Coordinates of C-alpha atoms in Angstrom, one line a residue:
M136 CA 16.0 32.1 -33.6
T137 CA 15.0 29.1 -31.6
E138 CA 11.8 29.1 -29.5
E139 CA 12.4 28.8 -25.8
K140 CA 11.5 25.4 -24.4
K141 CA 8.4 25.4 -22.2
Y142 CA 8.0 23.5 -19.0
K143 CA 4.9 22.6 -16.9
L144 CA 4.7 23.5 -13.2
L145 CA 2.4 21.2 -11.4
H146 CA 0.9 21.5 -7.9
D147 CA -0.7 18.6 -6.0
R148 CA -3.1 20.7 -4.0
P149 CA -4.7 17.9 -2.1
T150 CA -1.3 17.0 -0.6
C151 CA -0.3 20.6 0.2
I152 CA -0.2 21.4 3.9
G153 CA 0.1 25.2 3.6
C154 CA 3.6 25.5 5.0
A155 CA 4.2 28.7 2.9
A156 CA 7.7 27.6 1.8
C157 CA 6.9 28.0 -1.9
P158 CA 5.8 31.6 -1.8
A159 CA 8.7 32.4 0.4
V160 CA 11.2 31.0 -2.2
A161 CA 9.3 32.0 -5.4
P162 CA 6.8 34.8 -4.7
D163 CA 6.4 35.6 -8.4
F164 CA 4.8 32.1 -8.9
W165 CA 3.3 31.1 -5.6
E166 CA 0.8 32.6 -3.1
M167 CA -1.1 31.5 -0.1
T168 CA -4.9 31.2 -0.3
E169 CA -6.9 33.8 1.6
D170 CA -7.5 31.3 4.5
G171 CA -3.8 30.4 4.5
L172 CA -4.5 26.7 4.4
K173 CA -3.0 26.0 1.0
S174 CA -0.7 27.6 -1.6
D175 CA -1.7 28.3 -5.2
I176 CA 0.2 28.8 -8.4
K177 CA -0.3 32.4 -9.4
G178 CA -2.3 32.3 -12.7
G179 CA -2.4 28.5 -12.6
K180 CA -5.1 26.4 -14.2
N181 CA -7.2 24.3 -11.9
L182 CA -7.4 20.7 -13.1
D183 CA -10.2 18.2 -12.5
N184 CA -8.1 16.2 -10.1
E185 CA -7.7 19.3 -7.9
W186 CA -4.1 19.8 -9.1
Q187 CA -3.0 23.0 -10.7
E188 CA -0.7 23.6 -13.6
L189 CA 1.1 26.5 -15.3
E190 CA 3.3 26.6 -18.4
I191 CA 6.7 28.2 -17.5
E192 CA 9.8 29.1 -19.5
E193 CA 13.2 27.6 -19.0
K194 CA 14.4 30.7 -17.2
D195 CA 11.7 30.1 -14.5
V196 CA 12.6 26.4 -13.8
E197 CA 15.4 27.0 -11.3
V198 CA 13.4 29.2 -8.8
N199 CA 10.5 26.8 -9.0
K200 CA 12.9 23.8 -8.5
E201 CA 14.1 25.5 -5.4
A202 CA 10.5 25.9 -4.2
A203 CA 9.8 22.2 -4.9
E204 CA 12.9 21.2 -3.0
C205 CA 11.7 23.2 0.0
C206 CA 8.3 21.6 0.1
P207 CA 8.1 19.2 3.0
V208 CA 5.4 17.0 1.4
D209 CA 6.8 17.0 -2.2
C210 CA 3.6 18.4 -3.8
I211 CA 5.4 20.6 -6.4
H212 CA 6.6 19.1 -9.7
I213 CA 8.1 20.3 -12.9
E214 CA 7.8 18.5 -16.3
D215 CA 9.5 19.2 -19.6
K216 CA 7.4 19.6 -22.8
E217 CA 7.6 15.9 -23.4
G218 CA 6.1 15.1 -20.0
K219 CA 9.4 14.0 -18.4
R220 CA 9.4 14.8 -14.7
I221 CA 12.3 17.0 -13.7
I222 CA 11.4 17.1 -10.0

């Protein structure tokens, strides 16, 4: 049995304008902050550069890719395990 490939979901929070497109498309992974000014990755790890990251499985890539494509400021990215950016 092969292990499912892991991916990294990345959120450039400083660039986020809080349009709420990502939680509308992928509510299992995205939520708005209490003040409604930014979105957050649910369960995401806050990085020193104010970005967030979350390891996701291959089955979760497509819905998060849709969220990234809806983002008007392109602040959502997905990388494969080798660090190659998918979106």
